[in-house]
PDB file of C-alpha atoms in Angstrom:
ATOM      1  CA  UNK A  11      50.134 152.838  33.499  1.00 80.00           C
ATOM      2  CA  UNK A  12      52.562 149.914  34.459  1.00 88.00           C
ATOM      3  CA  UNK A  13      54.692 150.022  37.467  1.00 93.00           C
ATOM      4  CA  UNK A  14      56.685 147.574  39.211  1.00 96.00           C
ATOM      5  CA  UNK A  15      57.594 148.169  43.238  1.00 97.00           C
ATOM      6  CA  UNK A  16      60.758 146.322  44.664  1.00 97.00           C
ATOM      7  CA  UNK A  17      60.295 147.447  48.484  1.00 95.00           C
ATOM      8  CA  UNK A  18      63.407 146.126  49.504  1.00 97.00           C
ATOM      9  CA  UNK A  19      66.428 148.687  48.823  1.00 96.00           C
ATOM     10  CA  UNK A  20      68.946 146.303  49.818  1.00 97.00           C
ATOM     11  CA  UNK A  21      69.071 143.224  51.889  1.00 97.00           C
ATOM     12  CA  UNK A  22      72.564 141.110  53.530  1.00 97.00           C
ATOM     13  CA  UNK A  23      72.164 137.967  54.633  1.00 98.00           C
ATOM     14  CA  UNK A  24      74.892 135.462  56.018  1.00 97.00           C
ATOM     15  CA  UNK A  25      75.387 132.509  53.042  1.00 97.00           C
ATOM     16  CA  UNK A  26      73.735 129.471  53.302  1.00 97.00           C
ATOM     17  CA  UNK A  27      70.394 131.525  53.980  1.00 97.00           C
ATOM     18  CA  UNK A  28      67.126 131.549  52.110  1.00 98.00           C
ATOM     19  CA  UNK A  29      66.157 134.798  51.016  1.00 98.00           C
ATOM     20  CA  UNK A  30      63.349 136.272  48.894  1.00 98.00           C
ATOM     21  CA  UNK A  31      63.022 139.403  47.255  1.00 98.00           C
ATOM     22  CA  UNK A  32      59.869 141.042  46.654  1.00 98.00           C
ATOM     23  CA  UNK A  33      58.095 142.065  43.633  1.00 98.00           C
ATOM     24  CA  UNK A  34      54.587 143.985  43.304  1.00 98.00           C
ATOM     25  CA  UNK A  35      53.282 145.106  40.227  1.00 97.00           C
ATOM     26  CA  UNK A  36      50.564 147.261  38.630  1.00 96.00           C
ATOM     27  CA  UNK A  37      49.003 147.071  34.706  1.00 93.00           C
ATOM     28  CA  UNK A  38      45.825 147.094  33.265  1.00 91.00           C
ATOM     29  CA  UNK A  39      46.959 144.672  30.794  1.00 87.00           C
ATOM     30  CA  UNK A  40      45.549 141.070  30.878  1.00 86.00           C
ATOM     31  CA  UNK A  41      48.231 139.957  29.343  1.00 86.00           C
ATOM     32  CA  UNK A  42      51.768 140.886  30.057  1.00 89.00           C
ATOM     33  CA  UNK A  43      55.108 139.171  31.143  1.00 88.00           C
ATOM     34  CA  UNK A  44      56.677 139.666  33.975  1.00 92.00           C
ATOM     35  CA  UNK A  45      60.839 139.091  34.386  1.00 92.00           C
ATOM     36  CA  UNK A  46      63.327 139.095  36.966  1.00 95.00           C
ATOM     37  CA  UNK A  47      67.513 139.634  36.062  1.00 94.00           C
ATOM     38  CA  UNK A  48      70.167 139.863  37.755  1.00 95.00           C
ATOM     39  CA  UNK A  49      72.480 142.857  37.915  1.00 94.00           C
ATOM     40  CA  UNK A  50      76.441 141.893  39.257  1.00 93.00           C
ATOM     41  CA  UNK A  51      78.481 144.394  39.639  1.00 89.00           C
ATOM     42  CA  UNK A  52      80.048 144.340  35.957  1.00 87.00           C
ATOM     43  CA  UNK A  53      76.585 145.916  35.166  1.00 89.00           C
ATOM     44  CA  UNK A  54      75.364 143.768  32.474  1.00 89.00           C
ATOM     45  CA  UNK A  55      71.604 142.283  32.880  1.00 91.00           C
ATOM     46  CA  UNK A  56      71.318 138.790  33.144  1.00 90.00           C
ATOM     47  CA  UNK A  57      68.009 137.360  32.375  1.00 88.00           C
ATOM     48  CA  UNK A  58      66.484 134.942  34.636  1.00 92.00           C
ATOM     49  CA  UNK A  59      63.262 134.428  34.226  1.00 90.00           C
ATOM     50  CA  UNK A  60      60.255 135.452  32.075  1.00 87.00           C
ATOM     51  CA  UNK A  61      56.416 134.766  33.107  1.00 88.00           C
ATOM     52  CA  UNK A  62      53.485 135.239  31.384  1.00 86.00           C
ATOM     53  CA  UNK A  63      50.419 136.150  33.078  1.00 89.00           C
ATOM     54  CA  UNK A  64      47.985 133.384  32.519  1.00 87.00           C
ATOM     55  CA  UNK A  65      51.005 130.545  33.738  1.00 84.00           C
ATOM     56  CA  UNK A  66      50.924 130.675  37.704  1.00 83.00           C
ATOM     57  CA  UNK A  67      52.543 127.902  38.456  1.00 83.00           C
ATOM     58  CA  UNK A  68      55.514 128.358  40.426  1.00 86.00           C
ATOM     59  CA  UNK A  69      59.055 127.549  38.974  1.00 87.00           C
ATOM     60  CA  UNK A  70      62.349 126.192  40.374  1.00 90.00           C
ATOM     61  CA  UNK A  71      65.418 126.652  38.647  1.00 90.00           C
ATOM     62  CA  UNK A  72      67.987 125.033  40.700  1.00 94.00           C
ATOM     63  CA  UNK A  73      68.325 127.426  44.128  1.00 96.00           C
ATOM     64  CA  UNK A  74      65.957 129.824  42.343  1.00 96.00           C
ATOM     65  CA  UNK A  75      62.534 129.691  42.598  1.00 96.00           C
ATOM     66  CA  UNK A  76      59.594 132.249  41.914  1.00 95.00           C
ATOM     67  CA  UNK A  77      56.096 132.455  43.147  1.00 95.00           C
ATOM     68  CA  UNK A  78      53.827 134.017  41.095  1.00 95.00           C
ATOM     69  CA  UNK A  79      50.410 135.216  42.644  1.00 94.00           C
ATOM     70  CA  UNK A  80      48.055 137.278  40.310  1.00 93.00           C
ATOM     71  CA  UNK A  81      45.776 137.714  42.937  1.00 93.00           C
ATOM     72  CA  UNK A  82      48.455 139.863  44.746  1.00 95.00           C
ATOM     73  CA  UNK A  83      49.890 141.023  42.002  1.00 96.00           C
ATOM     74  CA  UNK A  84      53.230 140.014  43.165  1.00 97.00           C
ATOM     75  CA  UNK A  85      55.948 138.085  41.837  1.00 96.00           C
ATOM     76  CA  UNK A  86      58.729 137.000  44.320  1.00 97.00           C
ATOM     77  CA  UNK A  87      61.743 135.862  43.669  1.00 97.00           C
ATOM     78  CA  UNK A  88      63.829 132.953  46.364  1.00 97.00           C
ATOM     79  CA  UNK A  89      66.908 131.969  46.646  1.00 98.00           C
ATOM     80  CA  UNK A  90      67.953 129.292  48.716  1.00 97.00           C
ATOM     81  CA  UNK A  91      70.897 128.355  50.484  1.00 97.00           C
ATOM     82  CA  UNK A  92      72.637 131.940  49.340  1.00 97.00           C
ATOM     83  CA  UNK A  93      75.866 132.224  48.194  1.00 97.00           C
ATOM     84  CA  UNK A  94      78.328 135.426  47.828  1.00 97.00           C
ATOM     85  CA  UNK A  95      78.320 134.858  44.253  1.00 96.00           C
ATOM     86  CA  UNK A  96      74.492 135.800  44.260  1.00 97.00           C
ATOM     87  CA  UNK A  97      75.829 139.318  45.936  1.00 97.00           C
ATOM     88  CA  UNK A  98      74.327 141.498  42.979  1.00 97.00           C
ATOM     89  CA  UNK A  99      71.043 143.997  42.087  1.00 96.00           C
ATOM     90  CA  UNK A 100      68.032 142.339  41.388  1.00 98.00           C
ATOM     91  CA  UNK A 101      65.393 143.821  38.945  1.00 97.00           C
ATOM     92  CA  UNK A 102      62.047 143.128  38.974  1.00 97.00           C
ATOM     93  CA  UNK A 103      60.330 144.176  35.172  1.00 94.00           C
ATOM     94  CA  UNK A 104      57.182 144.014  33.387  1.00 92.00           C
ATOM     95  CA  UNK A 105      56.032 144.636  29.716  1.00 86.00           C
ATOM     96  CA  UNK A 106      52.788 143.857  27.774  1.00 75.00           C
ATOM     97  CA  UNK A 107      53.036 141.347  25.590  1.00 67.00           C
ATOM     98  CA  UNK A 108      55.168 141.137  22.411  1.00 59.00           C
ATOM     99  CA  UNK A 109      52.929 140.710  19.913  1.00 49.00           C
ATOM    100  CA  UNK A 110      51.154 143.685  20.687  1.00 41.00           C
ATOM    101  CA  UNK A 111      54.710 145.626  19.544  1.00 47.00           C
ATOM    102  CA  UNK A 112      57.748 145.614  20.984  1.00 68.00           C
ATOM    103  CA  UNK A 113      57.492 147.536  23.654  1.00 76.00           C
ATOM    104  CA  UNK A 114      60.181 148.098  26.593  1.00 85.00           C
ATOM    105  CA  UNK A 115      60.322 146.974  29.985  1.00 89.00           C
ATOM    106  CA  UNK A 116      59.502 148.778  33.188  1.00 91.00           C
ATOM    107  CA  UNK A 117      61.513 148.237  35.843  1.00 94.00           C
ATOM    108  CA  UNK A 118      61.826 148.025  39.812  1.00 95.00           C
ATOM    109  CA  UNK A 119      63.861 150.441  41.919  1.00 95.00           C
ATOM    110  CA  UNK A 120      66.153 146.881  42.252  1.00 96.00           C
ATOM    111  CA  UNK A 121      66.979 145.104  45.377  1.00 97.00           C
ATOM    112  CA  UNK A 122      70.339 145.069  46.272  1.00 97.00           C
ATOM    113  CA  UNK A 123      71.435 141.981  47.464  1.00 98.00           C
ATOM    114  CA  UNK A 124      74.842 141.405  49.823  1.00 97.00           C
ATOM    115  CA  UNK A 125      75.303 137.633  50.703  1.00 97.00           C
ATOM    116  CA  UNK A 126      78.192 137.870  53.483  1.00 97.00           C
ATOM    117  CA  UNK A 127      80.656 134.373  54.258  1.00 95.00           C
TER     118      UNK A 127
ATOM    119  CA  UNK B 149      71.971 131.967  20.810  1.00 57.00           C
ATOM    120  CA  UNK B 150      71.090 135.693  20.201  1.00 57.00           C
ATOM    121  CA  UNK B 151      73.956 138.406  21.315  1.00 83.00           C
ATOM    122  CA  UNK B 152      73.892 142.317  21.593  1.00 90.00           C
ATOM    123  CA  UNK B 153      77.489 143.569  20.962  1.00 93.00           C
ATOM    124  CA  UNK B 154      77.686 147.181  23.019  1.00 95.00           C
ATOM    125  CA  UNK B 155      80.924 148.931  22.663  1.00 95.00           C
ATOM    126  CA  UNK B 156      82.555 150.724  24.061  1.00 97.00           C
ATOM    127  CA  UNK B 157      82.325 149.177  27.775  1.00 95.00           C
ATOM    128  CA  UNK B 158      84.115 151.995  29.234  1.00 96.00           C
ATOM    129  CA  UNK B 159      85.050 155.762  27.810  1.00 97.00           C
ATOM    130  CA  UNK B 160      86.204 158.395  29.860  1.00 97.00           C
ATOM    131  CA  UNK B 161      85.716 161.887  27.716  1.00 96.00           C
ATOM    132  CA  UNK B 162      86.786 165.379  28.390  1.00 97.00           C
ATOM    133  CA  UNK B 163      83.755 167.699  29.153  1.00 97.00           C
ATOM    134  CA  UNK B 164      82.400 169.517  26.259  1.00 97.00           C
ATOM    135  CA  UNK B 165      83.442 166.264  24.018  1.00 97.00           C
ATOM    136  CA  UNK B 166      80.866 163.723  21.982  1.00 97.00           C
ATOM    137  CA  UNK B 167      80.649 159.894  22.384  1.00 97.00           C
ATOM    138  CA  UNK B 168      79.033 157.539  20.399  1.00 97.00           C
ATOM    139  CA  UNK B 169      77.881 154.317  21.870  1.00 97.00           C
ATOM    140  CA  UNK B 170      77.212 151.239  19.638  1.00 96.00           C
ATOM    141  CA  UNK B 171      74.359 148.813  19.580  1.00 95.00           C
ATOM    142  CA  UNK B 172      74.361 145.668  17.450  1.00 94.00           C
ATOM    143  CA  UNK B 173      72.447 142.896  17.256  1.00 90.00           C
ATOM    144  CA  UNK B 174      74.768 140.331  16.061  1.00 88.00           C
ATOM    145  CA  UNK B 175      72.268 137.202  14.991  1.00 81.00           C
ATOM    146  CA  UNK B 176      69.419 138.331  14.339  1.00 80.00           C
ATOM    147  CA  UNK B 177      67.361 141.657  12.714  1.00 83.00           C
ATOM    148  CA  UNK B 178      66.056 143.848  15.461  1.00 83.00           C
ATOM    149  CA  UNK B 179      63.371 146.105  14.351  1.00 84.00           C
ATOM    150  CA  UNK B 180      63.002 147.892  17.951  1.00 88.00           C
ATOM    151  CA  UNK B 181      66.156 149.026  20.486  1.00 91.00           C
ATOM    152  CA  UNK B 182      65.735 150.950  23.037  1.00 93.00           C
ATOM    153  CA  UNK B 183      68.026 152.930  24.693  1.00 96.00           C
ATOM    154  CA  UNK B 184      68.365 153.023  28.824  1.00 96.00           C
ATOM    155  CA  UNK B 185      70.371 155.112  31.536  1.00 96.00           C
ATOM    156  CA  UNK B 186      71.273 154.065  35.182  1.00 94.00           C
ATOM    157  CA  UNK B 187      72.295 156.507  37.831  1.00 91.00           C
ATOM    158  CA  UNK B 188      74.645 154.930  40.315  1.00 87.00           C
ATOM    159  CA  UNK B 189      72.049 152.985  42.599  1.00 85.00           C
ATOM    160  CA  UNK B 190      69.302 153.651  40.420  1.00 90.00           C
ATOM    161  CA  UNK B 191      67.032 152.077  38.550  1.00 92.00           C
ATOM    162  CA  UNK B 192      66.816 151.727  34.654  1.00 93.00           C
ATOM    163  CA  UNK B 193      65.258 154.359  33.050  1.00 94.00           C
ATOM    164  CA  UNK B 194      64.047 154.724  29.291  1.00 94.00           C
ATOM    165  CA  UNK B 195      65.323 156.718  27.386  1.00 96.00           C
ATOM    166  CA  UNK B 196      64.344 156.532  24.356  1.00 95.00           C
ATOM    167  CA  UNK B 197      62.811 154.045  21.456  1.00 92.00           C
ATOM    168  CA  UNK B 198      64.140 153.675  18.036  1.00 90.00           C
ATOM    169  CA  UNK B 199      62.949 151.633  15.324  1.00 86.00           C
ATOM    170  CA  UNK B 200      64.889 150.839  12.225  1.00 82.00           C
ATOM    171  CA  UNK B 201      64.712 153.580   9.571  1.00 81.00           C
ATOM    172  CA  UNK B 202      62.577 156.263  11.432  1.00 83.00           C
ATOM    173  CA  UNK B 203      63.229 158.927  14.258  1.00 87.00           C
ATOM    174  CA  UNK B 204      63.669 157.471  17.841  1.00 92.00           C
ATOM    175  CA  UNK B 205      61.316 158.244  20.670  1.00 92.00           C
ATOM    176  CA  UNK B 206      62.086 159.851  23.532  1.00 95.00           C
ATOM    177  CA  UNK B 207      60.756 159.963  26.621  1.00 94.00           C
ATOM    178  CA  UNK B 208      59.652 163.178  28.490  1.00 94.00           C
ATOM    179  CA  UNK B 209      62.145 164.862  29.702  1.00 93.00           C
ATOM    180  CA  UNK B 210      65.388 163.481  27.528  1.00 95.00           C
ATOM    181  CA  UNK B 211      66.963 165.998  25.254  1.00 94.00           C
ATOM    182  CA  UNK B 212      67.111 164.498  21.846  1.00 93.00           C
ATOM    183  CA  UNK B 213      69.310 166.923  20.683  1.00 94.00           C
ATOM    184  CA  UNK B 214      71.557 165.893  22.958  1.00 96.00           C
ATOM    185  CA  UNK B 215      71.249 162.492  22.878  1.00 97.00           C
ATOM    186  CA  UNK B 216      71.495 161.596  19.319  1.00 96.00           C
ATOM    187  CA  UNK B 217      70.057 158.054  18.273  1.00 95.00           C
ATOM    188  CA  UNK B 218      70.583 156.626  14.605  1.00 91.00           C
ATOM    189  CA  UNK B 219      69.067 153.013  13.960  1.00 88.00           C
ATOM    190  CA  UNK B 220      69.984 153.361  10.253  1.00 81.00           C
ATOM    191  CA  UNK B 221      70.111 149.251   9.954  1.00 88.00           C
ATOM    192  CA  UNK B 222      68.564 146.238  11.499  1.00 87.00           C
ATOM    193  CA  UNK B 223      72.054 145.251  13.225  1.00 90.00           C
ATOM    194  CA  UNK B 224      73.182 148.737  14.416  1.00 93.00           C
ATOM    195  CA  UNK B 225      71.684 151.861  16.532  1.00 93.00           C
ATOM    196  CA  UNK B 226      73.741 154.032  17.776  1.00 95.00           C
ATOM    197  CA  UNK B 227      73.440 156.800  20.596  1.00 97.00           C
ATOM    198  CA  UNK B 228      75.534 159.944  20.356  1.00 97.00           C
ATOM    199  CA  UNK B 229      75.972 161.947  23.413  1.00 97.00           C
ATOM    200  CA  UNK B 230      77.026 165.630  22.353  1.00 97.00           C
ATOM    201  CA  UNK B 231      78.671 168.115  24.343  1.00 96.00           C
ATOM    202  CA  UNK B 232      78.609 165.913  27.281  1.00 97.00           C
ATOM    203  CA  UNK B 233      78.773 166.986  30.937  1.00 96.00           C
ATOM    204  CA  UNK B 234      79.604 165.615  33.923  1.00 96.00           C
ATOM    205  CA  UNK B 235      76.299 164.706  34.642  1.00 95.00           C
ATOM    206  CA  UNK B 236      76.120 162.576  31.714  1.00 96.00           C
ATOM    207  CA  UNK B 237      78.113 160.293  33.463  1.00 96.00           C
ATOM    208  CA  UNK B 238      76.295 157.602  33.804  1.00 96.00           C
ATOM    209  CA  UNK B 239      75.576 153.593  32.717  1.00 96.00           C
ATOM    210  CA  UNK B 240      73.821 153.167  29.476  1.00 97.00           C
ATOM    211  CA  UNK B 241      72.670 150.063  28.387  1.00 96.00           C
ATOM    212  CA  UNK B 242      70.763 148.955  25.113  1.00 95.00           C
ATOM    213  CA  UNK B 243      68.284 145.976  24.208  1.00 91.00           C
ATOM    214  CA  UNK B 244      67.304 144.756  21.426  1.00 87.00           C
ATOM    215  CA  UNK B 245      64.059 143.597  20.054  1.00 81.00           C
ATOM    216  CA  UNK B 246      63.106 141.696  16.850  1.00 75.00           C
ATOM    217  CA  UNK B 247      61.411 138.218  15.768  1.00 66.00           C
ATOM    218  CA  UNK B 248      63.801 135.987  17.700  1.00 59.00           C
ATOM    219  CA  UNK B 249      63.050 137.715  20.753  1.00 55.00           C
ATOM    220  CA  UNK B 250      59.624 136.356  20.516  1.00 53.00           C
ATOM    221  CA  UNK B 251      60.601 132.796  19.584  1.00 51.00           C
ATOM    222  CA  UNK B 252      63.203 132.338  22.233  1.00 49.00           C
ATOM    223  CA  UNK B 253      60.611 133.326  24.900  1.00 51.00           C
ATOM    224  CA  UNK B 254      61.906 136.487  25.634  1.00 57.00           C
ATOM    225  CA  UNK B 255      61.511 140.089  25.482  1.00 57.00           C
ATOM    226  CA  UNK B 256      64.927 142.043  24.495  1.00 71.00           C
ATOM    227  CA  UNK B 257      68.798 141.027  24.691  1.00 83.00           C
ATOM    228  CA  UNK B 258      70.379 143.439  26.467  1.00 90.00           C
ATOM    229  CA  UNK B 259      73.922 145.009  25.602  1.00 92.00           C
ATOM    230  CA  UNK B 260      76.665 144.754  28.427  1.00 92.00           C
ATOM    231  CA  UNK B 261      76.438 148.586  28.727  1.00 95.00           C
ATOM    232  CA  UNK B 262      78.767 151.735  28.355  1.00 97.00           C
ATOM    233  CA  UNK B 263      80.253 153.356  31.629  1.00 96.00           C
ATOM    234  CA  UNK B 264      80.027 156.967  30.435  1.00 97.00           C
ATOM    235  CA  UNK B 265      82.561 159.317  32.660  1.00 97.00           C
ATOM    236  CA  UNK B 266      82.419 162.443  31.897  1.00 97.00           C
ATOM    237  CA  UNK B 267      85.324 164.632  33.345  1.00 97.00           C
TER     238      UNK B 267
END
């Protein structure tokens, strides 16, 4: 069975802060892709990233960045110098790969984020 | 680039009522949608699969005669929630899934969701 465990419910930080949110996951899979997306408080998903399991390099995307560490199983998610317009709910989601069948993802419990001015 | 269309955004509905929520997939064919609620705080939860011209899936524990899912075209699925109750309120969101999920290296496009309240 897959799983995906956000430990963090919710985290504030003041802006201009570094913060990163945690992401564990379990599958039996060898392959499978792992995403993050953002949640504001409109509701809609907005996709950030998508990883596949044999690329572990790390990737920056402006004040995002993710580490990806298969040996841990985890899949963290930074953002640096925070701003209230990252205050949102942060998923976390996994899914085998799509050409096995499009299958859906499984998400985190979310982290919800507060950046404070 | 690829768009789901979900509409309504909002609906308010009287308790006892049915409302239909509307998926599309406005670029592109998609073969799978699935169908997800969130509780206030919660997490996204499955709720049920449906691929074009068959019966959805549901997962354990979702009434699918109460939640009524059509995916009668490669554009459209719908989800119908009948004789809803107050604790049908809740946020339902779609994705998509088809050929140009795979080639724009990613897995689904989501919908912007449906704020069910149920009074």
């Amino acid at each position: 069975a897959q799983k995906v465990t956000q430990a963090q419910t919710e985290i504030s930080v003041v802006e201009k802060e570094d913060v990163t949110l945690d992401c564990v996951y379990e599958t039996r899979d060898t392959t499978y892709y792992l995403f993050w997306y953002k949640q504001p408080p409109s509701g809609e998903l907005v996709f950030l990233i998508r990883r596949n399991s044999f690329d572990e390099q790390n990737e920056i995307s402006g004040r995002y960045s993710w580490n990806f560490q298969k040996s841990t199983s985890s899949f963290n998610f930074t953002i640096t110098a925070s701003q209230v317009v990252d205050s949102a709910v942060y998923f976390c989601a996994l899914s085998p790969p799509a050409p096995s069948g499009n299958t859906p993802l499984v998400f985190g419990k979310g982290t919800r984020l507060s950046v404070i001015a | 680039g690829a768009v789901v269309s979900q509409h309504p955004s909002r609906v308010i509905c009287k308790s006892g009522t049915s409302v239909k929520i509307e998926c599309r997939s406005l670029d592109f064919q998609a073969t799978t949608m699935f169908w997800y609620r969130q509780f206030p705080k919660q997490s996204l939860m499955l709720m049920a699969t449906s691929n074009e011209g068959s019966k959805a899936t549901y997962e354990q524990g979702v009434e699918k005669d109460k939640f009524l899912i059509n995916h009668a075209s490669l554009t459209l699925s719908t989800l119908t929630v009948t004789s809803a109750h107050p604790e049908d309120s809740s946020f339902y969101i779609c994705s998509a899934s088809g050929q140009k999920t795979t080639t724009m290296n990613t897995e689904a496009f989501f919908g912007q969701g449906t704020r069910l309240t149920v009074v």
